[in-house]
Coordinates of C-alpha atoms in Angstrom, one line a residue:
Chain Q
M359 CA 133.3 102.2 96.8
R360 CA 133.3 100.0 93.7
A361 CA 130.1 99.1 91.8
V362 CA 129.1 96.7 89.1
I363 CA 127.2 98.0 86.1
T364 CA 125.5 95.3 84.1
V365 CA 124.0 96.2 80.5
I366 CA 121.7 93.4 78.9
G367 CA 119.8 93.9 75.8
K368 CA 119.8 94.0 72.0
D369 CA 123.1 95.0 70.5
T370 CA 123.3 98.4 69.0
V371 CA 126.1 100.9 68.1
G372 CA 127.3 103.1 70.9
I373 CA 126.4 101.4 74.0
L374 CA 129.7 101.1 75.6
A375 CA 130.4 104.7 74.6
S376 CA 127.2 106.0 76.1
V377 CA 127.7 104.2 79.5
S378 CA 131.3 105.3 79.9
A379 CA 130.2 108.8 79.0
V380 CA 128.1 108.9 81.9
C381 CA 130.8 107.6 84.0
A382 CA 133.3 109.9 82.8
E383 CA 131.1 113.0 83.2
H384 CA 130.9 112.4 86.8
H385 CA 134.6 111.4 87.5
I386 CA 133.7 107.7 87.8
N387 CA 136.7 105.6 86.9
V388 CA 136.1 102.3 84.7
L389 CA 138.3 99.5 86.1
E390 CA 137.4 96.7 83.9
V391 CA 135.1 95.8 81.2
T392 CA 133.9 92.3 79.7
Q393 CA 131.2 91.9 77.0
S394 CA 129.7 89.1 75.2
I395 CA 127.3 88.7 72.4
L396 CA 125.2 85.8 72.3
Q397 CA 123.2 85.7 68.9
D398 CA 121.6 89.3 69.1
M399 CA 121.9 89.8 72.9
F400 CA 124.5 92.0 74.5
A401 CA 125.7 91.5 77.9
M402 CA 128.3 94.1 79.3
I403 CA 129.8 94.1 82.8
M404 CA 131.6 97.0 83.9
M405 CA 133.6 97.4 87.2
V406 CA 133.8 101.1 88.2
D407 CA 135.3 102.9 91.1
L408 CA 133.2 105.7 92.7
K409 CA 135.9 107.2 95.0
K410 CA 136.1 110.6 93.1
S411 CA 132.4 110.6 91.9
T412 CA 130.8 113.8 91.9
L413 CA 127.4 112.2 92.1
P414 CA 125.8 110.4 95.0
F415 CA 125.5 106.6 94.1
P416 CA 121.5 106.6 94.1
E417 CA 121.4 109.4 91.3
F418 CA 124.2 107.6 89.3
S419 CA 122.3 104.6 89.4
D420 CA 119.0 106.3 88.3
Q421 CA 120.9 108.1 85.6
L422 CA 122.1 104.9 84.2
S423 CA 118.7 103.1 84.3
Q424 CA 117.1 106.1 82.5
L425 CA 119.9 105.8 79.8
G426 CA 118.9 102.1 79.5
E427 CA 115.2 102.9 79.1
K428 CA 116.1 105.3 76.4
M429 CA 118.4 102.8 74.5
G430 CA 116.0 99.8 75.1
L431 CA 118.5 98.0 77.4
A432 CA 118.4 96.9 81.1
I433 CA 121.1 98.6 83.1
H434 CA 121.6 97.8 86.7
T435 CA 124.2 99.4 89.0
M436 CA 124.8 97.6 92.2
H437 CA 127.5 97.7 95.0
E438 CA 130.3 95.1 94.4
D439 CA 129.8 93.6 98.0
I440 CA 126.4 92.0 96.9
F441 CA 128.3 89.8 94.5
N442 CA 131.4 89.2 96.6
S443 CA 129.2 88.0 99.6
M444 CA 127.2 85.9 97.4
H445 CA 129.8 84.3 95.4
K446 CA 132.8 84.2 97.5
I447 CA 133.2 82.3 100.8
Chain W
M1096 CA 137.3 90.5 88.5
L1097 CA 134.1 88.7 89.5
N1098 CA 132.8 86.0 87.2
T1099 CA 130.5 87.1 84.6
K1100 CA 128.2 84.0 85.2
D1101 CA 128.0 84.8 88.9
I1102 CA 126.9 88.5 88.2
L1103 CA 124.4 87.5 85.7
E1104 CA 123.1 85.0 88.0
T1105 CA 122.5 87.5 90.9
I1106 CA 120.9 89.9 88.4
A1107 CA 118.5 87.3 87.3
M1108 CA 117.7 86.2 90.9
I1109 CA 116.5 89.7 91.7
Q1110 CA 114.9 90.8 88.4
E1111 CA 113.1 87.6 87.6
E1112 CA 113.0 85.2 90.3
H1113 CA 111.9 87.8 93.1
L1114 CA 114.9 87.6 95.4
D1115 CA 114.6 90.1 98.0
I1116 CA 115.1 90.9 101.6
R1117 CA 111.7 90.3 103.2
T1118 CA 112.0 92.5 106.2
I1119 CA 114.5 94.4 108.3
T1120 CA 113.0 94.4 111.9
M1121 CA 114.1 96.6 114.6
G1122 CA 113.5 95.0 118.1
I1123 CA 113.0 97.6 120.8
S1124 CA 112.8 96.9 124.6
L1125 CA 110.1 98.9 126.2
L1126 CA 110.8 97.6 129.9
D1127 CA 112.2 100.8 130.8
C1128 CA 108.9 102.6 129.9
C1129 CA 106.9 101.1 132.7
D1130 CA 105.1 103.3 135.2
S1131 CA 102.0 103.2 137.3
N1132 CA 100.4 105.8 135.3
I1133 CA 99.3 104.4 131.8
D1134 CA 99.5 107.8 130.2
T1135 CA 103.1 108.2 131.2
V1136 CA 103.9 104.7 129.9
C1137 CA 102.2 105.6 126.5
Q1138 CA 104.2 108.9 126.2
R1139 CA 107.5 107.0 127.0
V1140 CA 106.7 104.1 124.7
Y1141 CA 105.9 106.8 121.8
D1142 CA 109.1 108.6 122.5
K1143 CA 111.5 105.6 122.6
I1144 CA 110.0 104.0 119.5
T1145 CA 110.1 107.0 117.4
T1146 CA 113.8 107.9 118.7
R1147 CA 115.1 104.3 118.2
A1148 CA 113.6 103.8 114.7
A1149 CA 113.7 107.4 113.5
R1150 CA 115.9 106.4 110.6
L1151 CA 115.0 102.7 110.2
V1152 CA 112.8 103.3 107.1
E1153 CA 115.6 106.0 105.6
V1154 CA 118.4 103.6 106.1
G1155 CA 116.5 100.6 104.7
N1156 CA 115.8 102.5 101.5
Q1157 CA 119.3 103.7 101.2
I1158 CA 120.6 100.1 101.4
E1159 CA 118.0 99.1 99.0
K1160 CA 119.2 101.7 96.5
E1161 CA 122.8 101.2 96.9
Y1162 CA 122.9 97.4 96.7
G1163 CA 120.3 97.2 94.2
I1164 CA 118.3 94.6 96.4
P1165 CA 114.8 95.1 97.2
I1166 CA 113.9 95.6 100.9
I1167 CA 110.1 94.9 101.0
N1168 CA 109.4 95.7 104.8
K1169 CA 110.6 97.6 107.5
R1170 CA 109.2 96.7 110.7
I1171 CA 109.4 97.1 114.4
S1172 CA 108.9 94.6 117.3
V1173 CA 108.5 95.6 120.9
T1174 CA 108.3 93.9 124.4
P1175 CA 105.1 92.0 124.9
I1176 CA 102.8 94.7 125.8
A1177 CA 101.1 92.7 128.6
M1178 CA 104.4 93.1 130.5
V1179 CA 104.6 96.8 129.8
V1180 CA 101.0 97.3 131.2
A1181 CA 101.4 95.1 134.2
A1182 CA 102.5 97.8 136.6
C1183 CA 99.7 100.2 135.7
T1184 CA 97.0 101.1 138.2
D1185 CA 94.5 101.4 135.2
R1186 CA 95.5 98.4 133.0
N1187 CA 94.1 99.5 129.8
P1188 CA 96.2 97.9 126.9
L1189 CA 94.1 99.5 124.1
K1190 CA 95.8 102.9 125.0
L1191 CA 99.2 101.3 124.0
A1192 CA 97.6 99.6 120.9
H1193 CA 96.8 103.1 119.7
T1194 CA 100.1 104.3 120.8
L1195 CA 102.0 101.7 118.9
E1196 CA 99.8 102.5 115.9
K1197 CA 100.8 106.2 116.0
A1198 CA 104.3 105.4 116.6
A1199 CA 104.5 103.1 113.4
V1200 CA 102.8 105.7 111.3
A1201 CA 105.4 108.2 112.5
C1202 CA 108.3 105.9 111.7
G1203 CA 106.6 105.0 108.3
V1204 CA 107.2 101.3 109.0
N1205 CA 104.8 98.5 107.4
F1206 CA 104.0 96.7 110.8
I1207 CA 104.6 96.9 114.3
G1208 CA 104.5 93.4 116.3
G1209 CA 104.4 92.9 120.0
Y1210 CA 100.8 93.4 121.2
S1211 CA 101.5 90.1 123.0
A1212 CA 101.1 88.1 126.0
L1213 CA 103.3 85.0 127.1
V1214 CA 100.8 82.7 128.9
H1215 CA 102.3 79.3 128.3
K1216 CA 102.1 78.3 132.1
G1217 CA 99.6 80.7 133.1
F1218 CA 98.4 84.3 133.4
A1219 CA 100.2 87.0 135.0
A1220 CA 99.3 90.6 135.7
G1221 CA 98.3 92.2 132.3
D1222 CA 97.9 89.1 130.5
R1223 CA 94.1 88.6 130.7
E1224 CA 93.5 92.3 129.9
L1225 CA 95.7 92.2 126.8
I1226 CA 94.0 88.9 125.5
E1227 CA 90.6 90.4 126.1
S1228 CA 91.5 93.6 124.2
I1229 CA 93.1 91.9 121.1
P1230 CA 89.8 92.0 119.0
E1231 CA 89.2 95.7 119.5
A1232 CA 93.0 96.4 119.3
L1233 CA 93.2 94.9 115.9
A1234 CA 89.9 96.1 114.5
T1235 CA 90.8 99.8 115.4
T1236 CA 94.5 99.8 114.3
D1237 CA 96.1 99.0 110.8
H1238 CA 99.8 98.5 111.7
V1239 CA 99.6 96.5 115.0
C1240 CA 100.2 93.0 115.1
S1241 CA 99.3 90.7 117.9
S1242 CA 100.7 87.3 119.2
V1243 CA 100.0 84.9 122.2
N1244 CA 102.2 82.2 123.2
I1245 CA 100.0 79.4 124.9
G1246 CA 102.4 76.7 125.1
S1247 CA 106.1 75.4 125.4
T1248 CA 107.9 72.2 125.4
K1249 CA 109.3 73.4 128.8
S1250 CA 106.0 74.0 130.4
G1251 CA 103.2 72.3 128.3
I1252 CA 100.1 73.8 126.9
N1253 CA 97.8 76.2 128.9
M1254 CA 94.5 74.9 127.7
D1255 CA 92.6 77.7 129.6
A1256 CA 94.5 80.1 127.2
V1257 CA 93.7 77.9 124.2
A1258 CA 90.0 77.9 125.1
E1259 CA 90.1 81.6 125.3
M1260 CA 92.1 82.2 122.1
G1261 CA 89.2 80.4 120.1
H1262 CA 86.8 83.0 121.2
V1263 CA 89.4 85.8 120.6
V1264 CA 90.0 84.7 117.1
R1265 CA 86.4 84.5 116.3
R1266 CA 85.8 88.0 117.9
C1267 CA 88.7 89.6 115.8
A1268 CA 86.8 88.2 112.7
E1269 CA 83.5 89.5 113.7
L1270 CA 84.8 92.9 114.5
T1271 CA 86.3 93.2 111.1
A1272 CA 83.7 91.4 109.0
D1273 CA 83.2 94.5 106.9
R1274 CA 87.0 94.4 105.8
D1275 CA 87.2 90.7 104.7
C1276 CA 87.8 89.8 108.4
I1277 CA 91.2 91.1 108.2
G1278 CA 91.5 91.2 112.2
P1279 CA 92.7 87.5 112.7
A1280 CA 95.2 87.9 109.9
K1281 CA 97.1 90.1 112.3
L1282 CA 97.0 87.5 115.1
V1283 CA 99.3 84.6 115.8
V1284 CA 98.7 81.9 118.6
F1285 CA 102.0 80.3 119.2
C1286 CA 103.6 77.2 121.0
N1287 CA 107.4 77.6 121.6
A1288 CA 107.5 81.2 120.1
P1289 CA 110.9 82.5 119.2
E1290 CA 112.1 85.8 121.0
D1291 CA 113.9 87.3 117.9
N1292 CA 111.5 86.4 115.0
P1293 CA 111.7 89.2 112.5
F1294 CA 108.4 88.1 110.7
M1295 CA 104.9 89.2 111.1
A1296 CA 102.4 88.8 112.6
G1297 CA 104.4 86.8 115.3
A1298 CA 107.2 89.2 115.9
F1299 CA 107.8 90.5 119.4
H1300 CA 110.9 91.4 121.3
G1301 CA 111.8 88.9 123.8
V1302 CA 112.7 89.7 127.4
G1303 CA 116.3 88.1 127.0
E1304 CA 117.1 90.4 124.0
P1305 CA 119.2 93.7 124.2
D1306 CA 117.7 97.2 124.4
C1307 CA 117.6 97.6 120.6
V1308 CA 118.5 95.0 117.8
I1309 CA 118.4 94.4 114.1
N1310 CA 116.9 91.1 112.8
V1311 CA 116.7 90.4 109.2
G1312 CA 114.5 88.0 107.2
V1313 CA 115.3 86.9 103.7
S1314 CA 113.0 85.6 101.0
G1315 CA 113.6 83.6 97.9
P1316 CA 111.3 80.8 97.0
G1317 CA 111.4 81.8 93.2
V1318 CA 115.2 81.4 93.4
V1319 CA 115.1 77.9 94.6
R1320 CA 112.4 76.9 92.1
A1321 CA 114.2 78.3 89.2
A1322 CA 117.6 76.6 90.2
L1323 CA 115.5 73.2 90.5
E1324 CA 114.0 73.8 87.1
K1325 CA 117.4 74.4 85.4
A1326 CA 118.8 71.2 87.1
G1327 CA 116.2 69.0 85.4
D1328 CA 115.9 65.4 86.3
C1329 CA 118.4 64.9 89.1
D1330 CA 117.9 62.6 92.1
L1331 CA 116.8 64.0 95.6
T1332 CA 120.4 64.1 96.7
A1333 CA 121.4 66.3 94.1
V1334 CA 118.1 68.3 94.8
A1335 CA 119.0 68.8 98.4
D1336 CA 122.7 69.9 97.4
L1337 CA 121.1 72.5 95.1
I1338 CA 118.8 73.9 97.6
K1339 CA 121.8 74.2 100.1
R1340 CA 123.8 76.1 97.7
T1341 CA 121.0 78.3 96.7
A1342 CA 120.0 79.0 100.3
F1343 CA 123.7 80.0 101.1
K1344 CA 123.7 82.6 98.4
I1345 CA 120.2 83.9 99.5
T1346 CA 121.3 84.1 103.2
R1347 CA 124.7 85.6 102.4
M1348 CA 122.7 88.6 101.1
G1349 CA 120.6 88.9 104.1
Q1350 CA 123.7 88.7 106.2
L1351 CA 125.3 91.5 104.4
V1352 CA 122.1 93.7 104.6
A1353 CA 121.8 93.0 108.2
K1354 CA 125.4 94.0 108.9
E1355 CA 125.1 97.0 106.9
A1356 CA 121.7 98.1 108.6
S1357 CA 123.2 97.3 112.1
R1358 CA 126.3 99.5 111.4
R1359 CA 124.5 102.4 109.7
L1360 CA 121.9 102.5 112.4
N1361 CA 124.5 101.9 115.2
V1362 CA 122.2 99.1 116.5
P1363 CA 123.5 95.7 117.3
F1364 CA 123.0 92.7 114.9
G1365 CA 120.7 90.2 116.1
I1366 CA 120.1 87.3 113.7
V1367 CA 119.3 86.4 110.1
D1368 CA 116.1 84.3 109.8
L1369 CA 116.6 81.6 107.3
S1370 CA 113.0 81.4 106.3
L1371 CA 111.8 81.0 102.7
A1372 CA 108.8 83.3 102.8
P1373 CA 106.4 83.3 99.8
T1374 CA 104.4 86.1 98.3
P1375 CA 101.2 86.0 96.3
A1376 CA 103.1 87.0 93.2
V1377 CA 103.5 84.5 90.6
G1378 CA 107.0 82.7 90.8
D1379 CA 107.5 83.4 94.5
S1380 CA 105.7 80.3 95.9
V1381 CA 106.8 77.6 98.1
A1382 CA 104.2 75.3 96.8
H1383 CA 105.7 75.6 93.3
I1384 CA 109.1 74.4 94.6
L1385 CA 107.4 71.2 95.8
E1386 CA 105.7 70.9 92.5
E1387 CA 109.0 71.4 90.7
M1388 CA 110.4 68.6 92.7
G1389 CA 107.8 66.4 91.0
L1390 CA 104.4 66.6 92.7
E1391 CA 101.5 67.1 90.5
C1392 CA 100.0 69.5 93.0
C1393 CA 100.9 70.8 96.5
G1394 CA 98.8 68.5 98.9
A1395 CA 99.3 65.1 97.2
H1396 CA 100.9 62.3 98.9
G1397 CA 104.7 63.1 99.1
T1398 CA 104.2 66.7 100.1
T1399 CA 105.3 66.1 103.6
A1400 CA 108.5 64.5 102.5
A1401 CA 109.3 67.0 99.9
L1402 CA 108.8 69.8 102.3
A1403 CA 111.0 68.1 105.0
L1404 CA 113.8 67.8 102.3
L1405 CA 113.4 71.6 101.3
N1406 CA 113.1 72.8 105.0
D1407 CA 116.3 70.8 106.0
A1408 CA 118.3 71.8 103.1
V1409 CA 117.4 75.6 103.5
K1410 CA 118.8 75.6 107.1
K1411 CA 122.0 73.5 106.2
G1412 CA 122.7 76.0 103.4
G1413 CA 121.9 79.0 105.5
V1414 CA 123.6 78.4 108.6
M1415 CA 127.1 78.6 107.2
A1416 CA 126.1 81.7 105.5
S1417 CA 125.2 83.8 108.6
S1418 CA 127.2 84.5 111.8
H1419 CA 123.9 84.3 114.0
V1420 CA 120.9 82.5 112.9
G1421 CA 117.6 82.6 114.8
G1422 CA 113.8 83.4 114.5
L1423 CA 111.7 80.9 112.7
S1424 CA 114.2 79.6 110.2
G1425 CA 112.4 77.3 107.8
A1426 CA 110.0 77.2 104.9
F1427 CA 106.7 79.2 105.4
I1428 CA 103.4 77.7 104.1
P1429 CA 101.0 80.5 104.5
V1430 CA 98.1 79.5 102.2
T1431 CA 96.7 82.9 101.1
E1432 CA 100.2 84.3 100.7
D1433 CA 101.4 81.8 98.2
A1434 CA 100.1 81.5 94.7
G1435 CA 100.6 77.8 94.5
M1436 CA 99.0 77.1 97.7
I1437 CA 96.0 79.2 96.8
A1438 CA 95.6 77.1 93.6
A1439 CA 95.9 73.9 95.4
A1440 CA 93.5 74.7 98.1
R1441 CA 91.0 76.0 95.4
S1442 CA 91.3 72.8 93.5
G1443 CA 90.6 70.9 96.8
C1444 CA 94.0 69.0 96.5
L1445 CA 95.5 70.8 99.5
R1446 CA 93.3 70.2 102.6
I1447 CA 93.8 71.3 106.2
E1448 CA 94.8 67.7 107.4
K1449 CA 97.7 67.8 105.0
L1450 CA 98.7 71.3 106.1
E1451 CA 98.8 70.1 109.6
A1452 CA 101.1 67.3 108.8
M1453 CA 103.3 69.6 106.8
T1454 CA 103.5 71.9 109.8
A1455 CA 105.5 68.9 111.7
V1456 CA 108.3 69.3 109.3
C1457 CA 108.6 73.0 108.5
S1458 CA 108.7 76.4 110.5
V1459 CA 105.6 77.8 111.9
G1460 CA 102.2 76.2 111.3
L1461 CA 98.7 76.6 110.1
D1462 CA 99.2 80.0 108.5
M1463 CA 96.8 82.1 106.8
I1464 CA 94.0 79.7 106.4
N1465 CA 90.4 80.9 105.7
I1466 CA 87.8 78.8 107.7
P1467 CA 84.0 78.8 107.5
G1468 CA 82.4 81.8 109.1
D1469 CA 80.2 79.6 111.3
T1470 CA 83.1 77.6 112.9
P1471 CA 82.5 77.4 116.8
A1472 CA 85.3 78.8 119.0
E1473 CA 85.8 75.4 120.4
V1474 CA 86.8 74.1 117.0
I1475 CA 89.2 76.9 116.6
A1476 CA 90.6 76.2 120.1
A1477 CA 91.0 72.6 119.2
I1478 CA 92.8 73.5 115.9
I1479 CA 95.2 75.6 118.2
A1480 CA 95.6 72.7 120.6
D1481 CA 96.5 70.2 117.9
E1482 CA 99.0 72.5 116.4
A1483 CA 100.6 73.3 119.8
A1484 CA 100.8 69.6 120.5
I1485 CA 103.0 69.2 117.4
G1486 CA 105.2 71.9 118.6
L1487 CA 105.4 70.6 122.0
I1488 CA 106.4 67.1 121.3
N1489 CA 108.8 68.1 118.4
S1490 CA 110.5 70.9 120.5
K1491 CA 109.8 73.5 117.6
S1492 CA 107.7 76.5 117.1
T1493 CA 104.2 76.2 115.8
A1494 CA 101.5 78.5 115.3
V1495 CA 97.8 79.1 114.1
R1496 CA 96.8 81.9 112.1
V1497 CA 93.3 81.1 110.7
I1498 CA 90.7 83.6 109.6
P1499 CA 87.0 82.7 110.2
A1500 CA 85.2 84.1 107.1
I1501 CA 82.1 85.6 108.7
G1502 CA 79.1 85.0 106.7
K1503 CA 81.0 82.8 104.1
Q1504 CA 81.0 79.3 103.4
V1505 CA 83.5 76.8 101.8
G1506 CA 84.4 77.6 98.3
E1507 CA 83.9 81.4 98.9
E1508 CA 86.8 83.7 99.0
L1509 CA 88.5 86.4 101.4
S1510 CA 90.8 89.0 99.8
F1511 CA 93.2 90.9 102.2
G1512 CA 95.4 92.6 99.6
G1513 CA 99.1 93.2 99.7
L1514 CA 101.4 90.4 101.1
L1515 CA 98.4 88.8 103.0
G1516 CA 96.9 87.8 99.7
S1517 CA 93.7 86.0 99.2
G1518 CA 92.3 82.5 99.1
P1519 CA 89.3 80.0 99.4
V1520 CA 87.4 79.2 102.6
M1521 CA 88.7 75.7 103.3
P1522 CA 86.6 72.8 104.8
L1523 CA 86.9 71.7 108.4
N1524 CA 85.9 68.6 110.1
T1525 CA 82.9 69.5 111.9
A1526 CA 82.7 66.8 114.8
S1527 CA 82.7 68.8 118.2
P1528 CA 85.8 68.8 120.3
A1529 CA 83.7 71.0 122.8
R1530 CA 84.0 68.8 126.0
F1531 CA 87.6 68.3 125.5
I1532 CA 88.2 72.0 125.2
Q1533 CA 86.1 73.0 128.1
R1534 CA 87.9 70.7 130.6
G1535 CA 90.6 73.4 130.7
G1536 CA 93.7 73.0 132.9
R1537 CA 97.2 72.3 131.7
I1538 CA 98.5 69.6 129.3
P1539 CA 101.7 68.7 131.3
A1540 CA 105.3 69.2 129.7
P1541 CA 106.5 66.1 127.7
L1542 CA 109.2 63.9 128.7
Q1543 CA 111.6 65.6 126.0
S1544 CA 111.5 68.8 128.3
L1545 CA 113.6 66.8 130.9
K1546 CA 116.9 67.4 129.2
N1547 CA 119.0 68.3 132.2

């Protein structure tokens, strides 16, 4: 399955690196990354492939939200189908 | 790659605007549990429910986690219990109420619906016993919900049943007076009850339904209100279009969850109910949508028109998003479950007469309304009759769920907690309809029933 990771919060050093490190640790492949900075607010969206993941999805999602809490960011990880069904006919 | 704006919009809908799946409801037929011995029936009912719904809560939680979308309730609806006890030599439906309660606790669901009787044309075996037992059943259980269908466009209104339900509603409140009269909050009196409704307290599993089925109800008043707020001062055609587009997105999510739940549980997908269901949380209110459209307060003149537009646009947007639509499908207006309605009722701007008019253009009816504790049974019956007449003539579902606040008067409050919320006791017209109600008999089916 593929999932979308969204990271929203105040821009600080190492956001992309920290999130990617969690992915790499569990063999989760990053397919695409887009990020934008509006004034101080940082928004990053990452599409990842969990086919070879060594971690069940709910635990991966929990790990990322914990990382977010530590860094003062809101990190959400959701199945890509939610977005496909909502925004594509 | 998905559009960044779309992704952020979805995240905002869930995080800030209370978008959620209100309920995954598993409908289970109990027709194959019938027997002449009531204890055998109870055992079969318990076994069937706990087998079929064994994984319902677990799968619901899995989907919630994986898709990142909150699923608030997991519920079960069953065949109307009056039919299930009809064949028993000792027709004691209370035993089944307690069996349902036990099964609901074992499965970990939030509610179980179907302690019901369908008496729109008259009483069959089991119906009277069930209706008489409703007050005690609701007072001695926490999860069981009850409903009675007293009218339909095809058959008219059973006024004997209406008169009796006036007493039953009062009795429900009296038996639970020490718990803020919560009994009648779990009882719905319907006209044209749908057989595939996933929402409580009125859910039951109709006789035309398959053995087991998954129905899903979505929610999202906060999302619609937020979209209207962003749109600013546009005309009502643009408002309707915006609501349609938003309803489409909300319903697509419901369809996805319904399909996924159905696949994982290996149970057929029934319907998605397109209703906009509010909660007492701030920002999740249908009344606030109407106020965002430009009304100073819900209940003002113009409320019925605004609600009609909202209800129609929700259906138009939702119907294309789902392969099967059913249940109640429309905007709900439960007073104590909606922060905006509670405020409007407290201020005196929203009155029961306006709510009655609103029920003519949206789904369901007079819902979660606290009425004075000394209201006579005949007045409650007359409220039910009025509401049923609106459903009868307009070929739509209508329902009454009023809560007599025993020992309390207008202005005092009842608080139920959770999704049932809290609210003020609202004033009623006190002129007596007693003679009209005591006549009994049936109001004949209207001309619109002759469609063949």
